[in-house]
Amino acid sequence: MPRKSSLAKHMLDIPALLLVMGWHAAAATHPKQPNILFIVADDLGWSDLKCYGADLHETPNLDRLAAKSLRFVNSYAAAPVSSPTRASLMTGKFPARLHFTIWSEAASSAERKNQEIYPYLPPQTLENLPLEEITLAEQLKKGGYLTAHVGKWHLGDLMHFPQTQGFDVSVAASQRGAPPTYFFPYKGEAFGEYRFVTDLGTSSDGKYFADRKGEYLTDRLTDEAMKIMADAGDRPFFLNLWYYNVHTPLEAKQQDIDHFKSRLSPAYHHQHEVYAAMVKAVDDNVGRLLQKLADLGIADHTLVIFLSDNGGYINEYKGRAVTDNYPLRSGKGALYEGGIRVPTLLYDPDWVKKGVTVETPICTIDFYPTLLERTGLPSDTPVDGKSLVHLIKGEKDTLLENRTLYWHYPHYYPTTTPVSALREGPWKLLEFLEDGRTELYDLNDDPGEQHDLSKTRPELTTRLLAKLHKWKKDIGSQGITVNPNYKKP
Ligand SMILES: [Ca+2]
């Protein structure tokens, strides 16, 4: 009797066993936590995408993504230049708190060597993201994610590469902010130094891929990213895909350049056919990634985030203006809106069912807490950002609506002198650090920041300036100092 009873018990267990096996099979296709495809374009300006008002540029794939995503129209980079914004993405902190306020190379020396041309000296800032910082990648890896970085890094030297900051896999990272060329083998002279993108020049046996002649960097990064997605297996992945496009040097495929050259019009804001072709390269490759997610059967289980690290570059490259951030003022380097407001799309298959325009101001410091809350993982470190999960779920978030955002850029750039800024509701205050001059704008009425209200609204200006000063003090920000070697031109 005991034997029969035992057999009966086992027979009873069979459906349960199948159920368990079935669950495992389902788990293999759909891990419990969603995959995260985090795409950052470099220097892509506010109006560079069609879905943000571009005229010359063509971005059908990103427009299709926007049509089913949250499209943020008050989304800010935490800094007007590359490395600090990237540091904010990895740490959830204000760059000024990290003392990482200018791009890596400039922090090391270049800017401070211009000691005679500027009346003030910028502070000595970090050139490497400290290893002690607990990055988003480290948190997601600890939570079971396969963490992969592909593309531009710009958060430090080889001793501070993605592998040291929580990434299981890293492909094509670089210490520098731009490749010497966008064509294989991605190395050569640039800005008076020898630059290269790691990992892409040779095959695993150390030989050159002779057949890769003509290969374009952004296509290759996408190939590498798609391999990682396909090989991720049961583990949810965090794929941090930071394209080098559309940063200078301006280089693109000839047929795309020809296409946009034939479409140039004096009526357009955008006037650069090579830049337009570089934007197209980003769009083409986002299209390939979305198709790959569909082909792998994981499109309904993958969050897709797309944004830029700072405003568009409005200065000249080889004698021609690169882009225009209309209707916003200025561009990369500045704390006017054109330097920090960036196109941002967020698709969440579980919560976002149609395209929605989101007016609530957000910042790159917010993605760290957002992704941890969204994946149900704890945070081991305090952050400055706030979770966007309420917005993702279509709920109102008064905390975010009432929040004040801050910037501090104690450096020079062709578009600016050292400057700090805040945004509170519709109000935007800028404080120029050389002489303490302030400017105040109402972004609801004046998104192009053309009408300075600091003189007509002195009480408001004083209150906001005090708030900005308190923030700078509270986070331990670094200031500028008088330059004893300054020679007035
Ligand atoms: Ca950049």
Coordinates of C-alpha atoms and ligand atoms in Angstrom, one line a residue:
M1 CA 0.0 0.0 0.0
P2 CA 2.7 2.5 0.8
R3 CA 4.2 1.9 -2.7
K4 CA 0.9 2.5 -4.5
S5 CA 0.3 5.5 -2.4
S6 CA 3.7 6.8 -3.3
L7 CA 3.1 6.1 -7.0
A8 CA -0.3 7.9 -6.9
K9 CA 1.4 10.8 -5.2
H10 CA 4.0 11.0 -8.0
M11 CA 1.3 10.7 -10.7
L12 CA -0.5 13.6 -9.0
D13 CA 2.7 15.5 -9.1
I14 CA 3.1 15.2 -12.8
P15 CA 0.8 18.1 -13.8
A16 CA 2.3 20.2 -11.1
L17 CA 5.8 19.3 -12.5
L18 CA 4.7 20.2 -16.0
L19 CA 3.4 23.4 -14.7
V20 CA 6.8 24.2 -13.1
M21 CA 8.6 23.2 -16.3
G22 CA 6.2 25.4 -18.3
W23 CA 6.8 28.3 -16.0
H24 CA 10.6 27.9 -16.5
A25 CA 10.1 27.8 -20.2
A26 CA 8.1 31.0 -20.0
A27 CA 10.7 32.5 -17.8
A28 CA 13.3 31.7 -20.4
T29 CA 11.5 33.9 -22.9
H30 CA 10.4 36.6 -20.5
P31 CA 12.6 37.1 -17.4
K32 CA 10.7 38.5 -14.5
Q33 CA 12.3 41.9 -14.8
P34 CA 12.1 43.9 -18.1
N35 CA 15.1 44.4 -20.3
I36 CA 16.3 47.9 -20.6
L37 CA 17.7 49.4 -23.8
F38 CA 19.1 52.7 -22.9
I39 CA 20.2 54.7 -25.9
V40 CA 22.1 58.0 -25.6
A41 CA 23.0 60.1 -28.7
D42 CA 25.9 62.5 -28.4
D43 CA 25.2 66.3 -28.9
L44 CA 21.8 65.6 -30.5
G45 CA 20.0 68.9 -30.3
W46 CA 16.5 69.8 -29.1
S47 CA 14.9 70.1 -32.6
D48 CA 17.1 67.6 -34.4
L49 CA 14.4 64.9 -34.6
K50 CA 11.3 65.2 -36.8
C51 CA 9.1 64.4 -33.8
Y52 CA 10.7 67.5 -32.1
G53 CA 10.3 69.8 -35.1
A54 CA 13.3 69.2 -37.4
D55 CA 12.9 70.4 -40.9
L56 CA 15.8 69.0 -43.0
H57 CA 16.4 65.9 -40.9
E58 CA 14.4 62.7 -41.5
T59 CA 13.9 60.4 -38.5
P60 CA 11.0 57.9 -39.3
N61 CA 12.1 55.2 -36.8
L62 CA 12.4 57.5 -33.9
D63 CA 9.2 59.2 -34.9
R64 CA 7.5 55.8 -34.8
L65 CA 9.0 55.1 -31.4
A66 CA 7.8 58.5 -30.2
A67 CA 4.3 57.7 -31.4
K68 CA 4.0 54.9 -28.8
S69 CA 6.2 56.5 -26.1
L70 CA 6.3 59.2 -23.5
R71 CA 7.8 62.2 -25.4
F72 CA 9.2 64.6 -22.8
V73 CA 9.2 68.2 -23.8
N74 CA 10.8 69.6 -20.7
S75 CA 13.6 67.1 -20.4
Y76 CA 17.0 68.3 -19.3
A77 CA 20.6 67.1 -19.4
A78 CA 22.2 67.7 -16.0
A79 CA 25.0 69.5 -17.7
P80 CA 25.5 71.3 -21.0
V81 CA 28.5 69.0 -22.0
S82 CA 29.1 65.3 -22.2
S83 CA 31.0 63.7 -19.3
P84 CA 29.0 65.4 -16.4
T85 CA 25.7 64.4 -17.9
R86 CA 26.9 60.9 -18.3
A87 CA 28.1 60.9 -14.7
S88 CA 24.6 62.0 -13.7
L89 CA 23.1 59.0 -15.6
M90 CA 25.4 56.6 -13.9
T91 CA 25.1 58.0 -10.4
G92 CA 21.7 59.8 -10.2
K93 CA 23.6 62.8 -8.8
F94 CA 24.1 66.4 -9.8
P95 CA 27.4 66.8 -11.6
A96 CA 28.3 69.7 -9.3
R97 CA 27.9 67.5 -6.2
L98 CA 30.4 65.1 -7.8
H99 CA 32.8 67.9 -8.8
F100 CA 32.5 66.5 -12.3
T101 CA 31.3 69.6 -14.2
I102 CA 33.3 69.6 -17.4
W103 CA 34.3 66.9 -19.9
S104 CA 37.0 64.6 -18.9
E105 CA 39.9 65.9 -21.0
A106 CA 39.2 69.6 -20.1
A107 CA 39.3 68.7 -16.5
S108 CA 42.8 67.2 -16.8
S109 CA 44.5 70.3 -18.1
A110 CA 43.4 71.9 -21.4
E111 CA 41.0 74.5 -20.0
R112 CA 43.2 75.5 -17.1
K113 CA 46.2 76.0 -19.4
N114 CA 44.3 78.9 -21.1
Q115 CA 45.4 80.9 -18.1
E116 CA 45.9 84.2 -19.9
I117 CA 42.7 84.5 -21.9
Y118 CA 40.1 84.2 -19.1
P119 CA 39.6 86.6 -16.3
Y120 CA 38.6 83.8 -13.9
L121 CA 40.0 80.3 -13.4
P122 CA 37.6 77.4 -13.3
P123 CA 38.0 74.9 -10.5
Q124 CA 40.0 71.8 -10.8
T125 CA 37.4 69.1 -11.4
L126 CA 37.3 65.3 -11.8
E127 CA 38.4 63.6 -15.0
N128 CA 37.4 60.1 -13.8
L129 CA 34.2 59.0 -12.3
P130 CA 35.3 57.7 -8.9
L131 CA 35.2 53.9 -8.5
E132 CA 33.6 54.4 -5.1
E133 CA 30.4 55.7 -6.8
I134 CA 27.7 53.0 -6.8
T135 CA 26.6 53.2 -10.5
L136 CA 23.2 52.3 -12.0
A137 CA 25.0 49.4 -13.7
E138 CA 26.3 48.1 -10.4
Q139 CA 22.9 48.2 -8.8
L140 CA 21.2 46.5 -11.8
K141 CA 24.0 43.8 -11.9
K142 CA 23.5 43.1 -8.2
G143 CA 19.8 42.7 -9.0
G144 CA 20.5 40.0 -11.5
Y145 CA 20.8 42.0 -14.7
L146 CA 23.3 41.3 -17.5
T147 CA 24.9 44.7 -17.8
A148 CA 26.5 45.8 -21.1
H149 CA 28.0 49.1 -22.2
V150 CA 28.4 49.7 -25.9
G151 CA 30.0 52.9 -27.3
K152 CA 31.2 56.3 -26.0
W153 CA 32.1 56.2 -22.4
H154 CA 33.9 59.5 -21.6
L155 CA 33.9 58.9 -17.8
G156 CA 37.5 58.3 -17.4
D157 CA 40.7 56.5 -18.4
L158 CA 41.3 52.8 -18.9
M159 CA 41.4 52.3 -15.1
H160 CA 37.9 53.8 -14.9
F161 CA 36.3 52.0 -17.9
P162 CA 32.8 50.5 -17.9
Q163 CA 34.1 47.2 -16.5
T164 CA 35.2 49.0 -13.3
Q165 CA 31.7 50.5 -12.9
G166 CA 29.4 47.4 -12.9
F167 CA 29.3 46.4 -16.6
D168 CA 29.7 42.7 -17.4
V169 CA 30.5 43.5 -21.0
S170 CA 32.0 46.6 -22.6
V171 CA 32.5 47.2 -26.3
A172 CA 33.9 50.3 -28.1
A173 CA 34.3 52.5 -25.1
S174 CA 36.7 55.4 -25.3
Q175 CA 38.4 57.8 -22.9
R176 CA 37.9 60.6 -25.4
G177 CA 34.7 62.4 -26.2
A178 CA 34.8 61.7 -29.9
P179 CA 36.3 59.2 -32.3
P180 CA 39.0 60.4 -34.7
T181 CA 36.9 59.1 -37.6
Y182 CA 33.5 57.3 -37.9
F183 CA 34.9 54.9 -40.5
F184 CA 36.8 51.6 -39.8
P185 CA 39.3 51.2 -38.2
Y186 CA 38.3 54.1 -36.0
K187 CA 41.7 55.4 -35.2
G188 CA 44.0 58.3 -36.2
E189 CA 45.1 61.8 -35.4
A190 CA 42.5 64.2 -34.0
F191 CA 42.9 67.4 -32.0
G192 CA 46.7 67.0 -32.1
E193 CA 46.6 63.6 -30.4
Y194 CA 46.3 59.9 -31.3
R195 CA 42.7 58.7 -30.7
F196 CA 41.0 55.3 -31.1
V197 CA 37.9 53.5 -30.2
T198 CA 38.7 50.3 -28.3
D199 CA 37.8 46.7 -29.4
L200 CA 36.7 47.4 -33.0
G201 CA 39.9 47.4 -35.0
T202 CA 40.9 43.8 -34.8
S203 CA 39.2 40.4 -34.7
S204 CA 39.5 38.1 -31.7
D205 CA 42.6 36.5 -33.1
G206 CA 44.3 39.9 -33.3
K207 CA 44.0 40.3 -37.1
Y208 CA 42.3 43.2 -38.9
F209 CA 39.0 42.7 -40.4
A210 CA 40.1 43.6 -43.9
D211 CA 36.5 43.2 -45.2
R212 CA 35.3 45.9 -42.8
K213 CA 36.6 48.7 -45.0
G214 CA 33.9 51.4 -45.3
E215 CA 32.1 50.2 -42.1
Y216 CA 30.4 53.1 -40.3
L217 CA 30.9 53.2 -36.5
T218 CA 27.2 53.6 -35.6
D219 CA 26.2 50.6 -37.7
R220 CA 29.0 48.6 -36.0
L221 CA 27.9 49.6 -32.5
T222 CA 24.4 48.4 -33.3
D223 CA 25.7 45.1 -34.6
E224 CA 27.5 44.6 -31.3
A225 CA 24.5 45.6 -29.3
M226 CA 22.2 43.2 -31.2
K227 CA 24.7 40.4 -30.5
I228 CA 24.5 41.1 -26.8
M229 CA 20.7 41.2 -26.9
A230 CA 20.6 37.9 -28.7
D231 CA 23.1 36.2 -26.4
A232 CA 21.6 37.5 -23.1
G233 CA 19.6 34.3 -22.6
D234 CA 17.5 34.0 -19.5
R235 CA 19.0 37.1 -17.8
P236 CA 17.2 40.4 -18.2
F237 CA 19.7 42.8 -19.8
F238 CA 20.6 46.5 -19.2
L239 CA 22.1 47.5 -22.5
N240 CA 23.7 51.0 -22.2
L241 CA 24.2 52.0 -25.8
W242 CA 25.9 55.3 -26.1
Y243 CA 26.3 56.3 -29.7
Y244 CA 29.1 58.6 -30.8
N245 CA 26.8 60.2 -33.3
V246 CA 26.2 63.1 -33.9
H247 CA 29.3 64.6 -32.3
T248 CA 32.0 66.0 -34.6
P249 CA 33.9 65.0 -36.7
L250 CA 31.0 65.3 -39.2
E251 CA 31.3 62.2 -41.3
A252 CA 28.5 60.1 -42.8
K253 CA 27.7 57.8 -45.7
Q254 CA 28.0 59.5 -49.1
Q255 CA 24.6 58.4 -50.4
D256 CA 23.0 60.0 -47.3
I257 CA 25.0 63.2 -47.6
D258 CA 23.9 63.4 -51.3
H259 CA 20.3 62.8 -50.3
F260 CA 20.3 65.7 -47.8
K261 CA 22.3 68.0 -50.1
S262 CA 19.6 67.7 -52.7
R263 CA 17.0 68.7 -50.0
L264 CA 18.7 71.7 -48.6
S265 CA 16.5 74.8 -48.6
P266 CA 17.2 78.4 -47.5
A267 CA 13.8 78.2 -45.6
Y268 CA 15.2 75.5 -43.3
H269 CA 16.8 76.1 -39.8
H270 CA 19.0 73.0 -40.4
Q271 CA 21.5 73.7 -43.0
H272 CA 24.1 70.9 -42.8
E273 CA 23.8 67.8 -45.1
V274 CA 26.5 65.8 -43.4
Y275 CA 25.0 66.4 -39.9
A276 CA 21.6 65.5 -41.3
A277 CA 23.1 62.3 -42.6
M278 CA 24.6 61.6 -39.1
V279 CA 21.2 62.1 -37.5
K280 CA 19.8 59.6 -40.1
A281 CA 22.5 57.1 -39.1
V282 CA 21.2 57.2 -35.5
D283 CA 17.6 56.8 -36.7
D284 CA 18.4 54.0 -39.1
N285 CA 20.1 52.1 -36.3
V286 CA 17.3 52.7 -33.7
G287 CA 15.1 51.2 -36.4
R288 CA 17.4 48.1 -36.6
L289 CA 17.4 47.8 -32.8
L290 CA 13.6 47.9 -32.6
Q291 CA 13.3 45.3 -35.4
K292 CA 15.8 43.1 -33.5
L293 CA 13.7 43.3 -30.3
A294 CA 10.7 42.2 -32.4
D295 CA 12.6 39.4 -34.1
L296 CA 13.9 38.1 -30.7
G297 CA 10.3 38.2 -29.3
I298 CA 11.2 40.6 -26.5
A299 CA 9.8 43.8 -27.8
D300 CA 6.9 43.6 -25.3
H301 CA 9.4 43.0 -22.5
T302 CA 11.9 45.7 -23.1
L303 CA 12.0 49.3 -21.9
V304 CA 13.4 51.6 -24.5
I305 CA 14.8 55.0 -23.5
F306 CA 16.3 57.4 -26.0
L307 CA 17.9 60.8 -25.2
S308 CA 20.8 63.1 -25.8
D309 CA 23.6 64.1 -23.4
N310 CA 23.5 67.9 -24.0
G311 CA 22.1 70.4 -26.4
G312 CA 23.1 70.6 -30.1
Y313 CA 26.4 72.1 -31.2
I314 CA 25.7 75.4 -32.8
N315 CA 29.3 76.5 -33.3
E316 CA 31.2 76.0 -36.6
Y317 CA 32.9 72.8 -37.8
K318 CA 35.2 73.5 -40.8
G319 CA 33.6 76.9 -41.3
R320 CA 29.9 75.9 -41.2
A321 CA 27.4 76.0 -38.3
V322 CA 26.6 72.4 -37.3
T323 CA 23.0 72.6 -36.0
D324 CA 20.3 75.0 -34.7
N325 CA 18.2 74.3 -31.5
Y326 CA 15.3 76.5 -32.6
P327 CA 13.1 77.8 -31.0
L328 CA 15.5 77.5 -28.0
R329 CA 18.3 79.9 -27.3
S330 CA 22.0 78.9 -27.7
G331 CA 23.4 75.4 -27.7
K332 CA 26.0 73.0 -26.2
G333 CA 28.0 74.5 -23.4
A334 CA 25.4 77.1 -22.4
L335 CA 22.7 76.9 -19.6
Y336 CA 20.2 78.6 -21.9
E337 CA 17.6 76.0 -22.9
G338 CA 19.4 75.2 -26.2
G339 CA 22.3 73.9 -24.2
I340 CA 20.4 71.6 -21.8
R341 CA 17.0 70.7 -23.1
V342 CA 17.1 67.5 -24.9
P343 CA 14.8 65.2 -26.9
T344 CA 13.8 62.2 -24.7
L345 CA 11.6 59.2 -25.4
L346 CA 10.6 56.5 -23.0
Y347 CA 8.7 53.4 -24.0
D348 CA 7.5 50.9 -21.4
P349 CA 5.6 48.0 -22.8
D350 CA 3.8 47.3 -19.6
W351 CA 2.6 50.9 -18.9
V352 CA 2.9 53.1 -22.0
K353 CA 0.2 52.1 -24.6
K354 CA 0.2 55.2 -26.8
G355 CA 2.2 58.3 -27.5
V356 CA 1.9 60.9 -24.8
T357 CA 3.5 64.4 -24.6
V358 CA 4.8 64.9 -21.0
E359 CA 5.2 68.5 -19.9
T360 CA 6.6 67.7 -16.4
P361 CA 10.3 68.8 -16.2
I362 CA 12.7 65.9 -15.8
C363 CA 16.4 65.5 -15.7
T364 CA 19.1 62.9 -16.5
I365 CA 19.6 62.4 -12.7
D366 CA 16.1 60.8 -12.7
F367 CA 16.8 57.7 -14.7
Y368 CA 18.8 56.0 -11.9
P369 CA 16.0 56.0 -9.3
T370 CA 13.4 55.4 -12.1
L371 CA 15.0 52.2 -13.3
L372 CA 15.6 50.9 -9.8
E373 CA 12.0 51.5 -8.8
R374 CA 10.7 50.1 -12.1
T375 CA 12.7 46.9 -11.7
G376 CA 11.8 46.6 -8.0
L377 CA 15.5 46.8 -6.9
P378 CA 16.7 48.7 -3.9
S379 CA 19.1 51.6 -4.0
D380 CA 22.3 51.4 -1.9
T381 CA 23.1 55.1 -2.2
P382 CA 21.3 58.4 -1.9
V383 CA 20.6 60.2 -5.3
D384 CA 19.5 63.6 -6.3
G385 CA 17.1 62.4 -9.0
K386 CA 13.5 61.4 -8.5
S387 CA 11.7 58.4 -9.9
L388 CA 9.6 58.9 -13.0
V389 CA 7.5 55.8 -12.4
H390 CA 4.3 57.8 -11.7
L391 CA 4.7 59.5 -15.0
I392 CA 5.3 56.2 -16.7
K393 CA 2.1 54.8 -15.2
G394 CA 0.2 57.9 -16.5
E395 CA -0.3 59.3 -13.0
K396 CA 0.1 63.0 -12.0
D397 CA 3.2 63.6 -9.9
T398 CA 3.0 66.9 -8.0
L399 CA 6.4 66.3 -6.4
L400 CA 8.0 66.4 -9.8
E401 CA 5.9 69.3 -11.0
N402 CA 6.9 71.4 -8.0
R403 CA 10.5 70.4 -8.0
T404 CA 13.3 72.9 -8.7
L405 CA 16.1 71.8 -11.0
Y406 CA 19.6 73.2 -10.8
W407 CA 22.7 73.5 -13.0
H408 CA 26.2 74.7 -12.3
Y409 CA 28.8 75.1 -15.0
P410 CA 31.8 77.0 -13.6
H411 CA 33.6 76.8 -17.0
Y412 CA 34.0 78.5 -20.3
Y413 CA 32.8 77.4 -23.7
P414 CA 32.3 79.2 -27.0
T415 CA 28.6 79.7 -26.0
T416 CA 29.1 80.8 -22.4
T417 CA 31.1 82.2 -19.5
P418 CA 30.9 80.4 -16.1
V419 CA 27.2 80.2 -15.1
S420 CA 24.7 78.6 -12.7
A421 CA 20.9 78.2 -13.3
L422 CA 17.7 76.9 -11.8
R423 CA 14.2 76.2 -13.1
E424 CA 11.3 76.5 -10.7
G425 CA 7.9 76.1 -12.4
P426 CA 8.0 78.4 -15.5
W427 CA 10.8 80.4 -14.1
K428 CA 14.4 80.1 -15.3
L429 CA 17.1 82.0 -13.5
L430 CA 20.7 82.3 -14.8
E431 CA 23.5 83.7 -12.7
F432 CA 26.7 84.6 -14.6
L433 CA 29.6 84.0 -12.2
E434 CA 32.2 86.5 -13.5
D435 CA 30.1 89.5 -12.4
G436 CA 27.1 88.1 -10.6
R437 CA 24.7 89.3 -13.4
T438 CA 21.3 87.5 -13.4
E439 CA 18.8 86.9 -16.1
L440 CA 15.2 85.7 -15.5
Y441 CA 12.8 84.2 -18.0
D442 CA 9.3 82.9 -18.0
L443 CA 9.6 79.7 -20.1
N444 CA 5.8 79.4 -20.6
D445 CA 5.6 82.7 -22.4
D446 CA 9.2 82.9 -23.6
P447 CA 10.8 79.5 -24.3
G448 CA 13.4 81.2 -26.5
E449 CA 14.6 83.2 -23.4
Q450 CA 14.5 86.6 -25.3
H451 CA 12.9 88.8 -22.6
D452 CA 15.0 89.1 -19.4
L453 CA 12.6 89.9 -16.5
S454 CA 15.2 90.2 -13.7
K455 CA 14.8 94.0 -13.6
T456 CA 11.0 94.0 -13.7
R457 CA 10.7 91.1 -11.2
P458 CA 13.4 92.0 -8.6
E459 CA 11.8 90.3 -5.7
L460 CA 11.3 87.0 -7.5
T461 CA 14.9 87.3 -8.9
T462 CA 16.3 87.8 -5.4
R463 CA 14.3 84.8 -4.0
L464 CA 15.4 82.5 -6.7
L465 CA 19.0 83.7 -6.5
A466 CA 19.1 82.9 -2.8
K467 CA 17.6 79.5 -3.5
L468 CA 20.3 78.9 -6.1
H469 CA 23.1 80.0 -3.7
K470 CA 21.7 77.7 -1.0
W471 CA 21.7 74.7 -3.4
K472 CA 25.3 75.4 -4.5
K473 CA 26.4 75.6 -0.8
D474 CA 24.4 72.5 0.3
I475 CA 25.9 70.3 -2.4
G476 CA 29.5 71.6 -1.9
S477 CA 29.8 73.0 -5.4
Q478 CA 33.1 74.5 -6.6
G479 CA 33.4 78.1 -7.7
I480 CA 35.7 80.1 -10.0
T481 CA 38.6 82.2 -8.8
V482 CA 40.3 85.4 -10.0
N483 CA 43.0 84.7 -12.5
P484 CA 46.2 86.5 -11.5
N485 CA 47.7 85.9 -15.0
Y486 CA 44.8 87.3 -17.0
K487 CA 45.9 89.6 -19.8
K488 CA 43.1 91.8 -21.1
P489 CA 43.1 91.6 -24.9
Ligands
CA1 CA 27.9 65.5 -25.8

